[in-house]
Tab-separated table of C-alpha atoms in Angstrom:
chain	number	residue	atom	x	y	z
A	213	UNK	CA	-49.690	-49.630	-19.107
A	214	UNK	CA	-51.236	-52.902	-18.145
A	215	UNK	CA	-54.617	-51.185	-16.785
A	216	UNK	CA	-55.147	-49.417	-19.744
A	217	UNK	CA	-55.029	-52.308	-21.833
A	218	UNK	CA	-56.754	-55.189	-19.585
A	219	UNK	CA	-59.742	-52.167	-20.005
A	220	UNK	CA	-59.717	-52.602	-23.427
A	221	UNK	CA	-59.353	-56.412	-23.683
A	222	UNK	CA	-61.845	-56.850	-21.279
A	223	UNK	CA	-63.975	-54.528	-22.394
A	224	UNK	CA	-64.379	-55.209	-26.039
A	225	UNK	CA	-64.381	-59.040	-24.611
A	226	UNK	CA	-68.440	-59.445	-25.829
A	227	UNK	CA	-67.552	-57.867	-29.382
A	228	UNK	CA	-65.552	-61.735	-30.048
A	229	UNK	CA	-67.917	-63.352	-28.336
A	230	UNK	CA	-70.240	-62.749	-31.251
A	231	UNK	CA	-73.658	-60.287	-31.189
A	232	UNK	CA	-76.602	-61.284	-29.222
A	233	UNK	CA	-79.728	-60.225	-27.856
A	234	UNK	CA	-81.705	-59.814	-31.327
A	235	UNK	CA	-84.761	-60.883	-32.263
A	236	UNK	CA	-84.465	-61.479	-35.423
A	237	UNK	CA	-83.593	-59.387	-38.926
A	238	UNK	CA	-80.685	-59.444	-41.739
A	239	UNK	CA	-77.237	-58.535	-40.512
A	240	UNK	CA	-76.567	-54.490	-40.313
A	241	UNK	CA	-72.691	-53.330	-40.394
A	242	UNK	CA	-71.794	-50.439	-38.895
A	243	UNK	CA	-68.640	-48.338	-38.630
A	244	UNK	CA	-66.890	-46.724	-35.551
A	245	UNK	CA	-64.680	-43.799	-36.637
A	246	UNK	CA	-62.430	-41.307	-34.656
A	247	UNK	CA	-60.361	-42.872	-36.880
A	248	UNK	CA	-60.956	-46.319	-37.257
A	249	UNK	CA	-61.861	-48.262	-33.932
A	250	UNK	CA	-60.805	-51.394	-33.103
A	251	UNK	CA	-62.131	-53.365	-30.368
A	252	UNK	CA	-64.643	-51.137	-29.322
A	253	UNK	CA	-67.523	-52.257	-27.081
A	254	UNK	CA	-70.397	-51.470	-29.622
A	255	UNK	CA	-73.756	-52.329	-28.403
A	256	UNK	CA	-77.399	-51.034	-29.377
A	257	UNK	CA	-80.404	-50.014	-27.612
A	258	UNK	CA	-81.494	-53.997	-27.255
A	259	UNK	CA	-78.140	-54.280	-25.546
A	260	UNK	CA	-77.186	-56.805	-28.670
A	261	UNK	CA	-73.358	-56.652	-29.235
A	262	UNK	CA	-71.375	-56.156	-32.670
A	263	UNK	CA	-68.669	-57.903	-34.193
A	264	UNK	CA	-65.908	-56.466	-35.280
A	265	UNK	CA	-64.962	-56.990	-38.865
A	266	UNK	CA	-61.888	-54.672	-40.028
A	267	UNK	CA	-60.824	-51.398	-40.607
A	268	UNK	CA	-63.329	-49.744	-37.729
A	269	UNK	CA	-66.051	-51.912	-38.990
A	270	UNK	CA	-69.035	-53.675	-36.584
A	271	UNK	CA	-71.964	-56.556	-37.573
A	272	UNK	CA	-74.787	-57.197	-35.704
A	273	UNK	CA	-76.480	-60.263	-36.289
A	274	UNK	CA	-79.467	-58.660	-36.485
A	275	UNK	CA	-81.105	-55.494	-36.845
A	276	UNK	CA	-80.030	-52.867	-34.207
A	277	UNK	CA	-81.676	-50.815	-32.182
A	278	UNK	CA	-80.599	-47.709	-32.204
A	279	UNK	CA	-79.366	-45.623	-30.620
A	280	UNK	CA	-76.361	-47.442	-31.303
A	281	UNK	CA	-73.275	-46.817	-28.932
A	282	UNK	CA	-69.496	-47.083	-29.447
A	283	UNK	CA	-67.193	-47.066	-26.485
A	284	UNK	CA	-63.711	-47.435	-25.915
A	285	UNK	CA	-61.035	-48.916	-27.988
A	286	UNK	CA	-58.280	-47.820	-30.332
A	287	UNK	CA	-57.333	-45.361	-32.632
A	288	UNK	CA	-56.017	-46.924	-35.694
A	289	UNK	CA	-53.946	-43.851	-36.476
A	290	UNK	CA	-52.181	-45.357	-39.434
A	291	UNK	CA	-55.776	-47.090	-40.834
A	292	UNK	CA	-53.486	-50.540	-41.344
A	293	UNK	CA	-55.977	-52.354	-39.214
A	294	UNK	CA	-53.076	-53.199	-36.859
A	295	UNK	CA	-52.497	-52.145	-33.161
A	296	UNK	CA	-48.761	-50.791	-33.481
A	297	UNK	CA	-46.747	-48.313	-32.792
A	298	UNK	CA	-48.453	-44.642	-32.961
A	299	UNK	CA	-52.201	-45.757	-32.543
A	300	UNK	CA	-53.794	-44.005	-29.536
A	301	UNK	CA	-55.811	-45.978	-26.907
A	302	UNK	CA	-59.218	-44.299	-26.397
A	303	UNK	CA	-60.922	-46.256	-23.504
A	304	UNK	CA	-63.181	-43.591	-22.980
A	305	UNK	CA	-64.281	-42.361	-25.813
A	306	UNK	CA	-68.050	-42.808	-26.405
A	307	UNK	CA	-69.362	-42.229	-29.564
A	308	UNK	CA	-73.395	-43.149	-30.540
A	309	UNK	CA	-75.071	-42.249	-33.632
A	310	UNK	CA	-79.507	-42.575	-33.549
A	311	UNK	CA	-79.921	-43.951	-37.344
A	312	UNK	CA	-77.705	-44.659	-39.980
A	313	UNK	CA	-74.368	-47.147	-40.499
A	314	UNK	CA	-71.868	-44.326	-38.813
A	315	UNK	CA	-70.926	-43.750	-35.389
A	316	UNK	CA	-68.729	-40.408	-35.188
A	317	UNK	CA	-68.212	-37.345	-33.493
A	318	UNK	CA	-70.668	-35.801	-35.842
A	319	UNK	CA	-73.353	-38.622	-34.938
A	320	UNK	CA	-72.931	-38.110	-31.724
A	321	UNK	CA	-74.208	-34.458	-31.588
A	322	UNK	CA	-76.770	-34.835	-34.562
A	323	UNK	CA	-79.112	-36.537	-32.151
A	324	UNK	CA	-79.580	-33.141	-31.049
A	325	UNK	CA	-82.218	-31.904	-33.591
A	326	UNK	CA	-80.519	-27.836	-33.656
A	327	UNK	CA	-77.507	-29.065	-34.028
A	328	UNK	CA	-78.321	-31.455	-36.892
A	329	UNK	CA	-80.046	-28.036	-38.511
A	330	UNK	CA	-76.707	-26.160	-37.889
A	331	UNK	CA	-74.623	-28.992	-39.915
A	332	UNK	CA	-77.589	-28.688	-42.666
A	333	UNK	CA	-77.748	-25.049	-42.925
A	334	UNK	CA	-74.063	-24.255	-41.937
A	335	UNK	CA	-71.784	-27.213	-43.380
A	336	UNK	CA	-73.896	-28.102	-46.430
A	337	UNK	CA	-74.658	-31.713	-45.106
A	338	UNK	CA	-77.328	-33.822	-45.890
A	339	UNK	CA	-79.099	-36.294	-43.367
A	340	UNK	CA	-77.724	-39.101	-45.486
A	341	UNK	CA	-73.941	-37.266	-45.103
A	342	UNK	CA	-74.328	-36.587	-41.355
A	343	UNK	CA	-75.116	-40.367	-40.839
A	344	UNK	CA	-73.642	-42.354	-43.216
A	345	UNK	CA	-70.556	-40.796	-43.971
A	346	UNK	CA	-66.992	-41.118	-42.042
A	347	UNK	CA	-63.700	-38.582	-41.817
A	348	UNK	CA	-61.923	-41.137	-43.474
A	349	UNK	CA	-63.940	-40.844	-46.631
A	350	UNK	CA	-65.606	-36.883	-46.758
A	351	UNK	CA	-63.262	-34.028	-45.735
A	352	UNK	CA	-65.982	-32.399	-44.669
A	353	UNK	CA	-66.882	-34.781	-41.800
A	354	UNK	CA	-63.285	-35.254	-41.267
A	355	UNK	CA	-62.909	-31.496	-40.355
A	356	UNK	CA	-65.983	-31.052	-37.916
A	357	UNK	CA	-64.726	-34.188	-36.338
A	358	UNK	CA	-61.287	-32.943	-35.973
A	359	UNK	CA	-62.517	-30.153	-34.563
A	360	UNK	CA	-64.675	-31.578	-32.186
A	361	UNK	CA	-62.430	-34.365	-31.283
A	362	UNK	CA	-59.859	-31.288	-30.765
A	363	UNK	CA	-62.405	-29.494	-28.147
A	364	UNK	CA	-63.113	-32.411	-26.429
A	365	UNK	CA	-59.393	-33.640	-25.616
A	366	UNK	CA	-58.571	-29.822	-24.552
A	367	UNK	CA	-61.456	-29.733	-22.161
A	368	UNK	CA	-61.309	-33.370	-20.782
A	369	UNK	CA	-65.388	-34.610	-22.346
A	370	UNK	CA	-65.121	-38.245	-23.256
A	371	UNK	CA	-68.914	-38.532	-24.441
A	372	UNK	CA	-69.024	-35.870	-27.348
A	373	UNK	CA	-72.983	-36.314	-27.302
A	374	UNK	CA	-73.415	-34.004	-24.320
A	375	UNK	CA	-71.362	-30.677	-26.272
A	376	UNK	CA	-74.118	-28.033	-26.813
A	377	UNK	CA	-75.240	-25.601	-29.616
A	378	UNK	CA	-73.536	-22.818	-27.964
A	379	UNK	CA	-70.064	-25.240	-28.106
A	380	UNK	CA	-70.865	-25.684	-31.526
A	381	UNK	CA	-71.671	-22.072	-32.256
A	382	UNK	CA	-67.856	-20.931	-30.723
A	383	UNK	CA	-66.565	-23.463	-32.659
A	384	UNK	CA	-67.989	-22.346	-36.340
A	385	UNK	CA	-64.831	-20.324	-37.577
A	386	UNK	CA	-62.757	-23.105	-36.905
A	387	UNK	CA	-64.688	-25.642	-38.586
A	388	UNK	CA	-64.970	-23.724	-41.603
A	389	UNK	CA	-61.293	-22.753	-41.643
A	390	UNK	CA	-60.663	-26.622	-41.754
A	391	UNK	CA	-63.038	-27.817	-44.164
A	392	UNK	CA	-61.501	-25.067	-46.337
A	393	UNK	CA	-58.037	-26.704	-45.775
A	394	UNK	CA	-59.286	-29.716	-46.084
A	395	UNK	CA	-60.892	-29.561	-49.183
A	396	UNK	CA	-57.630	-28.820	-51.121
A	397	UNK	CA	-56.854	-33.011	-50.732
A	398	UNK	CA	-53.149	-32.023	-50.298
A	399	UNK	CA	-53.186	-34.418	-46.847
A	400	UNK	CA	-55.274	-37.720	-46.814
A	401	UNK	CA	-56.727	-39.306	-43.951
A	402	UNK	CA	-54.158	-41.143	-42.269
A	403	UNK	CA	-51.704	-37.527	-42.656
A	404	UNK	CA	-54.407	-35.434	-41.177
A	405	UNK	CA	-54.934	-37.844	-38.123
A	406	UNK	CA	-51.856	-38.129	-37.270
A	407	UNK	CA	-51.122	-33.611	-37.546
A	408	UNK	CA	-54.251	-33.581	-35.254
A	409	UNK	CA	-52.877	-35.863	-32.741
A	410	UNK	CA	-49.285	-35.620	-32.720
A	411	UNK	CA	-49.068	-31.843	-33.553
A	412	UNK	CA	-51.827	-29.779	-32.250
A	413	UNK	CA	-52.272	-31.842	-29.503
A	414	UNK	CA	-49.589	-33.240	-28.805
A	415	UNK	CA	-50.975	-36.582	-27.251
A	416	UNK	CA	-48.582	-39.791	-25.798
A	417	UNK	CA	-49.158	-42.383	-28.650
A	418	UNK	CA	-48.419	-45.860	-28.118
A	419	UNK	CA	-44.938	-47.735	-28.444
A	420	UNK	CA	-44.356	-50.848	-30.606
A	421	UNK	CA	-43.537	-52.038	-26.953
A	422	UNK	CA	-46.935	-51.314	-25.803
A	423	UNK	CA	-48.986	-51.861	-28.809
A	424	UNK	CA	-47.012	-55.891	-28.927
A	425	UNK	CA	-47.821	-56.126	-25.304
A	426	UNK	CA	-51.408	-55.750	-26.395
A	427	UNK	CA	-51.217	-57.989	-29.373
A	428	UNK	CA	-49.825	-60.452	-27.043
A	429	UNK	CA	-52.969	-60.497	-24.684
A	430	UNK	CA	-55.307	-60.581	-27.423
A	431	UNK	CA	-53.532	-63.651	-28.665
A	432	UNK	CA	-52.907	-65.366	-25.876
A	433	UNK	CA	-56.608	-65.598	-25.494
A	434	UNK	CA	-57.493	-66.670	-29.014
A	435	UNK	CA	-59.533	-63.592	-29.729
A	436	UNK	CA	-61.870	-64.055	-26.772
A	437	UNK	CA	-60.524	-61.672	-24.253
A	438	UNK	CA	-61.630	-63.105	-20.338
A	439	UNK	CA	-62.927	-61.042	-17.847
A	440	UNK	CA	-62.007	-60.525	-14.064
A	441	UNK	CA	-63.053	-62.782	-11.509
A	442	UNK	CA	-65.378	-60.774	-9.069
A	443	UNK	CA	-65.989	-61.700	-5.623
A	444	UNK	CA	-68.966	-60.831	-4.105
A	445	UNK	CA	-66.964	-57.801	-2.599
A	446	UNK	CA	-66.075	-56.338	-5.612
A	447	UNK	CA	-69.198	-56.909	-7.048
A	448	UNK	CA	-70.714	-54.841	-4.596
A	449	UNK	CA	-68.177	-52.056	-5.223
A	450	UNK	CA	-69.956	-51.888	-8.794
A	451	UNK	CA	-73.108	-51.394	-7.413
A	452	UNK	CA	-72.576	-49.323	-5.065
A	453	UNK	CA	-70.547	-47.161	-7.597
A	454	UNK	CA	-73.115	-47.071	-9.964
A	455	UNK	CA	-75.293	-45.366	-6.812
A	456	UNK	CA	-72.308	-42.677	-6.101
A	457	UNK	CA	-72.281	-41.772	-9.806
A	458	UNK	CA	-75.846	-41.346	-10.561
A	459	UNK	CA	-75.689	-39.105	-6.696
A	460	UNK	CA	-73.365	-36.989	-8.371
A	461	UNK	CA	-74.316	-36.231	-11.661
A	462	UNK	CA	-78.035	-35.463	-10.083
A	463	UNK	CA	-77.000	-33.466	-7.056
A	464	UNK	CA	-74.896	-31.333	-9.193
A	465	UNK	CA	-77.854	-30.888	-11.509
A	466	UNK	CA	-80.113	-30.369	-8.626
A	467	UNK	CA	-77.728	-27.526	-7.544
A	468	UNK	CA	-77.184	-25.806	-10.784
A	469	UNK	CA	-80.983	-25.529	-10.577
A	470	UNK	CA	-80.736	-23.349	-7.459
A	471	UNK	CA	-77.301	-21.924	-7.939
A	472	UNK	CA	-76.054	-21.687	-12.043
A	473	UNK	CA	-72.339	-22.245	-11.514
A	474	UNK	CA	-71.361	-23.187	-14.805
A	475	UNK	CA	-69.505	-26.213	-12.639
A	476	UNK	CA	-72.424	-27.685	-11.793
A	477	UNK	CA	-73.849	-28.436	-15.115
A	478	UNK	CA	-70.975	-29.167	-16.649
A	479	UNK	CA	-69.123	-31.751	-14.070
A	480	UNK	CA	-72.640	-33.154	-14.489
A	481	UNK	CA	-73.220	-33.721	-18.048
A	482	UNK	CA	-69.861	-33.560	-19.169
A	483	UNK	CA	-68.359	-36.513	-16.589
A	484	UNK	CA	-70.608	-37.595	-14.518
A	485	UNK	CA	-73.555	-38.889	-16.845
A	486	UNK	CA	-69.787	-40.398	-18.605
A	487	UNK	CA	-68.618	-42.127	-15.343
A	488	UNK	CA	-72.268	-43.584	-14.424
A	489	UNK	CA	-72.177	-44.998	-17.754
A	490	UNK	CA	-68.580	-46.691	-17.505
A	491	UNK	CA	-69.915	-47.986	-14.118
A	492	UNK	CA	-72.910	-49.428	-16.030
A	493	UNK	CA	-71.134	-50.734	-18.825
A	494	UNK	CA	-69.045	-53.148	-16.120
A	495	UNK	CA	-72.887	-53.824	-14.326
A	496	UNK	CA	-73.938	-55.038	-18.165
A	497	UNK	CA	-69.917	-56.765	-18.343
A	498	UNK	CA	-70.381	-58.610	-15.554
A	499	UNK	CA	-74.684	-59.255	-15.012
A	500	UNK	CA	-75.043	-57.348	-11.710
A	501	UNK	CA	-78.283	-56.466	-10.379
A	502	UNK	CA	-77.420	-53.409	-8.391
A	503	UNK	CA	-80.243	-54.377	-5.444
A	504	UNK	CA	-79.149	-58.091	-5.334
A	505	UNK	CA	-75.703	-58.788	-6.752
A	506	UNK	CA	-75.542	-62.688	-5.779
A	507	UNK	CA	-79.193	-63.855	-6.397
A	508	UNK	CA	-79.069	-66.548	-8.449
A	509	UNK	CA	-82.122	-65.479	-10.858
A	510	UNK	CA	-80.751	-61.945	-10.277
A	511	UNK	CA	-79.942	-60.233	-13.322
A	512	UNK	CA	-78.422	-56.790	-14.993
A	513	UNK	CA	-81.604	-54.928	-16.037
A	514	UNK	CA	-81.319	-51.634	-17.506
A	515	UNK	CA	-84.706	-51.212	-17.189
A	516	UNK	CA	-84.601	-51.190	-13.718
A	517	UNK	CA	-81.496	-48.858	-13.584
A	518	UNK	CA	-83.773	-46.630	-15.487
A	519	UNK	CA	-86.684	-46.761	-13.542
A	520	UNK	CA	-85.375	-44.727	-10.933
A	521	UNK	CA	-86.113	-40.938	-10.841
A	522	UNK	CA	-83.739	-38.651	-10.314
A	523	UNK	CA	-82.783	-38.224	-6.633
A	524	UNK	CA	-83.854	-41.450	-5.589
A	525	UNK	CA	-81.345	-44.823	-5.407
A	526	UNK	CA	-81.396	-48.034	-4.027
A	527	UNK	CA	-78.549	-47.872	-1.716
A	528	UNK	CA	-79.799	-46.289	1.346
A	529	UNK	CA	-76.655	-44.902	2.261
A	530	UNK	CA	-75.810	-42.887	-1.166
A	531	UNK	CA	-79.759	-41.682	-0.519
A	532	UNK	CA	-78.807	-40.203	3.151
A	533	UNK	CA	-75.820	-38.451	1.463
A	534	UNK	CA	-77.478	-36.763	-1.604
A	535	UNK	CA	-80.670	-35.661	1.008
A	536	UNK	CA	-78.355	-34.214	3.316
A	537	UNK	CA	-75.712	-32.393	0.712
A	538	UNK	CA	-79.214	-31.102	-0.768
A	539	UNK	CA	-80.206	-29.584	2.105
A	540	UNK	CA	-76.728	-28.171	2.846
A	541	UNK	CA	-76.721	-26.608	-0.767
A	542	UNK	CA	-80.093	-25.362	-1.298
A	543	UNK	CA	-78.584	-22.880	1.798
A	544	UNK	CA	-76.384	-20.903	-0.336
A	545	UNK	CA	-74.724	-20.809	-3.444
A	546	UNK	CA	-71.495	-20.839	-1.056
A	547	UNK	CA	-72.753	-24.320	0.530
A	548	UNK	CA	-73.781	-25.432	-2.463
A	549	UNK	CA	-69.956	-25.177	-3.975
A	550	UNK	CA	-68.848	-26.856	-0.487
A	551	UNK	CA	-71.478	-29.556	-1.495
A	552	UNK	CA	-69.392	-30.222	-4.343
A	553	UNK	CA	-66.225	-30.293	-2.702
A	554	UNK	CA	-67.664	-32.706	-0.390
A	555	UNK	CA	-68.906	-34.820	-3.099
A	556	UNK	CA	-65.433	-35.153	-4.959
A	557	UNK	CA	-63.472	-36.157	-1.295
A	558	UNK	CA	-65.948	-38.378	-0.929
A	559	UNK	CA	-65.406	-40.105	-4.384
A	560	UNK	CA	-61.906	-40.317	-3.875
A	561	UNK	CA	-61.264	-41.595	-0.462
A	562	UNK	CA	-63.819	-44.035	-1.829
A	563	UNK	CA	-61.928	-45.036	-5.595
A	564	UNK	CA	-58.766	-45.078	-3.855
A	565	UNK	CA	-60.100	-47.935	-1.550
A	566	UNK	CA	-61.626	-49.827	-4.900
A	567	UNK	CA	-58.632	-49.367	-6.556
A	568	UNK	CA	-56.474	-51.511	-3.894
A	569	UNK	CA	-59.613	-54.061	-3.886
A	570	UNK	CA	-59.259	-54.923	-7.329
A	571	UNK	CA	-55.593	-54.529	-7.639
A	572	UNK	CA	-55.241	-57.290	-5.249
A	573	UNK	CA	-58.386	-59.342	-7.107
A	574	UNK	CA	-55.957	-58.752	-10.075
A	575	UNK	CA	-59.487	-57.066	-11.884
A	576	UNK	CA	-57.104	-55.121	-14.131
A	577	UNK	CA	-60.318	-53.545	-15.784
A	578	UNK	CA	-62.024	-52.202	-12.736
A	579	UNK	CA	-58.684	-50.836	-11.722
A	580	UNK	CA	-58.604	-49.180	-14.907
A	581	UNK	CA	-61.705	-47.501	-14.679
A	582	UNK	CA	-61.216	-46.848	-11.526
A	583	UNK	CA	-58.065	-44.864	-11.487
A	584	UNK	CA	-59.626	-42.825	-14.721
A	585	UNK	CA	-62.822	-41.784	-12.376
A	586	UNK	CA	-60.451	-40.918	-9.519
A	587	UNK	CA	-58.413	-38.662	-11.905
A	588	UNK	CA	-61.501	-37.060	-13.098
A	589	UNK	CA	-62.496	-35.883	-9.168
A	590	UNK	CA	-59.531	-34.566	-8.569
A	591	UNK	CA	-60.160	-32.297	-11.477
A	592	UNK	CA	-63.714	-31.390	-10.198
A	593	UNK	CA	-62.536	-30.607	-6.501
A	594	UNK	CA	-60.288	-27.786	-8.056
A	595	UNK	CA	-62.642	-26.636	-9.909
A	596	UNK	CA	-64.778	-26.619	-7.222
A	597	UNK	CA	-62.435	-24.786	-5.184
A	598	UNK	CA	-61.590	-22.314	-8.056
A	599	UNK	CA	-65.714	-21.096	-7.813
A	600	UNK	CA	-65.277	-20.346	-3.886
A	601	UNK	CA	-62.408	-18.846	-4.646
A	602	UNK	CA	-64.013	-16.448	-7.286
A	603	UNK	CA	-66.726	-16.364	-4.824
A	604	UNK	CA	-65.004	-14.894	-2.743
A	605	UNK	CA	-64.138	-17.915	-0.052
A	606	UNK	CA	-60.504	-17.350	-0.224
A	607	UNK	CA	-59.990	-21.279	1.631
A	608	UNK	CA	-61.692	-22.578	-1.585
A	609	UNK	CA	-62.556	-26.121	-0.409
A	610	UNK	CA	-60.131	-25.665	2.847
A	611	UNK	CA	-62.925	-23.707	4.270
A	612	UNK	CA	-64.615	-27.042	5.055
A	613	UNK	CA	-61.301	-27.865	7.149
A	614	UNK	CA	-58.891	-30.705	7.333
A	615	UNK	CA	-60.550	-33.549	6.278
A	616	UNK	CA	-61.530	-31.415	2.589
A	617	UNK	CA	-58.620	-29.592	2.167
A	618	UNK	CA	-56.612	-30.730	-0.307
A	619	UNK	CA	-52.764	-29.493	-2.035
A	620	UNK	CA	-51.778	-30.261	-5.615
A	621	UNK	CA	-49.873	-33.324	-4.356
A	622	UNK	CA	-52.601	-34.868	-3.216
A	623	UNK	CA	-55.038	-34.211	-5.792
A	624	UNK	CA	-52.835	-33.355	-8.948
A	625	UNK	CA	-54.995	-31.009	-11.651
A	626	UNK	CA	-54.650	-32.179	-14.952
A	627	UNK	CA	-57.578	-29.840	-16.272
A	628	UNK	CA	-55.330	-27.762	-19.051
A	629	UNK	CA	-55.939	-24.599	-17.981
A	630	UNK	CA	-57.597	-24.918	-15.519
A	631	UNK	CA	-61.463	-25.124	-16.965
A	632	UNK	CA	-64.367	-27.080	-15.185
């Protein structure tokens, strides 16, 4: 478990270092709730960091810009404002709210202005509700949130701001069904978080073992969690994985343009736009400038990350690969899904070499993230291979030959059922 919690600690490392980046303003306190969230990384537009305070509960020093962004942490499943036994580590759950003093799952999806008129008309809520409020104090919110939080687990989304109307739409009856039970008050929060996790889906909570193993690093560093030490190796690994991120998520888009495999669009904005934000998050971490990751006066700009269009990247190597898998896929749908398959081998072959480079630079947190993106592509090769398949390509990937054909073994699926 000691990747999984060096992401954490490292992560959330800036949240005890104190907020900065403001520019002035009256202190603004927010609050991160799956349930409560401790030591979250929670930032704001500005790139200004929060404090935490207690019981899921951030301060910035100054006004934030929103939108305001939550990521990692964990669960307080108990709500003692403890890590012990039966919390749930979350280090990748994102959660981002564009006004108001709450960042849930309902926040997250509000941004989007028909599904903030579906919670209106639908639910009952009020702006004020839909921003301000958390499960831990309106059933209500509680219940959409458990039912989100419930759809995203079961189909492996860690950034609940990318679900769309038409998820929200299937998912009606069941929200309505639980805000019914709900209502009746006969469980309170800490009761109904622990049913949701433990019993309908049935995730690994922590040990006393683990959760005092965490304690212990947190401690050991006086509340200010350190960081790795990157070489100049590793922290051109970063940048270069920021590049092979951003390829991904935009060939895939580029493709479902062309060819609307539901696979496409949904490895895209339901992973990919995740995983080139995790790799961003570490470029913020850690100051790299993705086009000069020693310079001196060389700094991490988002600005610059954002000023590059879709298709286009700095590293003139990921650029040669996302040209030439374009041109393969804008052939056929059927080279378009072998695109994909391409893409995934690629990744891996490519996080398996990171992950030994920061093993042995002891960067517990890379390694972390790391092995989580790896995990994900083996999930996106099958289901890769599962469209060629229903294609008719009865290889699936294999039809690329050796180098892309993969077994189980090698690439263990740990989709559920086998979705996207």
């Amino acid at each position: 478990m000691k990747p999984l919690f060096y992401s954490i600690v490292a992560g959330a490392a800036a949240l005890w270092l104190g907020g900065c980046g403001g520019t002035g303003g009256s202190a603004t306190d927010v609050t991160a709730e799956r349930g409560p969230m401790l030591y979250a990384l929670v930032t704001d537009a500005s790139g200004q960091q929060a404090t935490m305070l207690s019981g899921g509960r951030y301060r910035f020093a100054n006004d934030p810009v929103y939108p305001v962004t939550s990521r990692g942490g964990v669960i307080d499943i108990n709500r003692n404002g403890l890590i012990d036994a039966g919390d749930l580590a979350a280090p990748e759950l994102t959660l981002q709210t564009p006004q108001g003093r709450a960042l849930t799952l309902v926040t997250s999806l509000a941004h989007k202005a028909q599904i903030a008129t579906m919670l209106q008309n639908d639910f009952n809520l009020s702006t004020t509700r839909i921003f301000n409020a958390t499960p831990s104090g309106d059933s209500a919110i509680a219940a959409i949130s458990d039912e989100l939080y419930k759809y995203c687990v079961e189909h492996n989304v860690s950034d609940p701001s990318t679900l769309t109307l038409k998820v929200m739409q299937s998912l009606q009856a069941q929200i309505a069904a639980r805000i019914g039970a709900y209502a009746s008050g006969e469980f309170n929060a800490t009761k109904r978080e622990r049913y949701l996790v433990k019993n309908e889906l049935g995730l690994r909570t922590m040990t006393q073992a683990e959760a005092d193993a965490m304690n212990r690093q947190l401690s050991e560093r006086d509340g200010t969690p350190q960081l790795s030490e990157l070489n100049s190796t590793l922290r051109g690994t970063l940048a270069f994985m920021w590049n092979e991120e951003k390829m991904a998520k935009e060939l895939y888009l580029a493709l479902h343009a062309l060819w609307p495999h539901k696979e496409f669009y949904n490895i895209a904005m339901m992973s990919e736009s995740q995983h080139q934000a995790a790799i961003e998050s570490l470029l913020l971490t850690y100051d790299i400038n993705v086009t000069d990751i020693d310079g001196d006066e060389a700094h991490y700009s988002a600005e610059e990350l954002q000023a590059y269009a879709a298709g286009i990247f700095p590293d003139t190597g990921i650029q040669s690969l996302y040209d030439e898998l374009y041109a393969k896929g804008a052939q056929t749908d059927q080279d378009a899904l072998e695109a994909g398959c391409m893409v995934e081998v690629t990744d891996v072959n490519d996080l398996t070499a990171n992950i030994a480079l920061a093993a042995a630079a002891e960067a517990d947190d890379l390694v972390a993230t790391f092995t989580s993106l790896r995990k994900a592509s083996y999930n996106h090769y099958w289901a890769f291979d599962g469209a060629l398949k229903i294609l008719g390509v009865t290889e699936g990937c294999c039809v690329l030959g050796g180098t892309f054909c993969k077994t189980p073994e090698e690439y263990p699926d740990t989709r559920g059922g086998g979705g996207a």
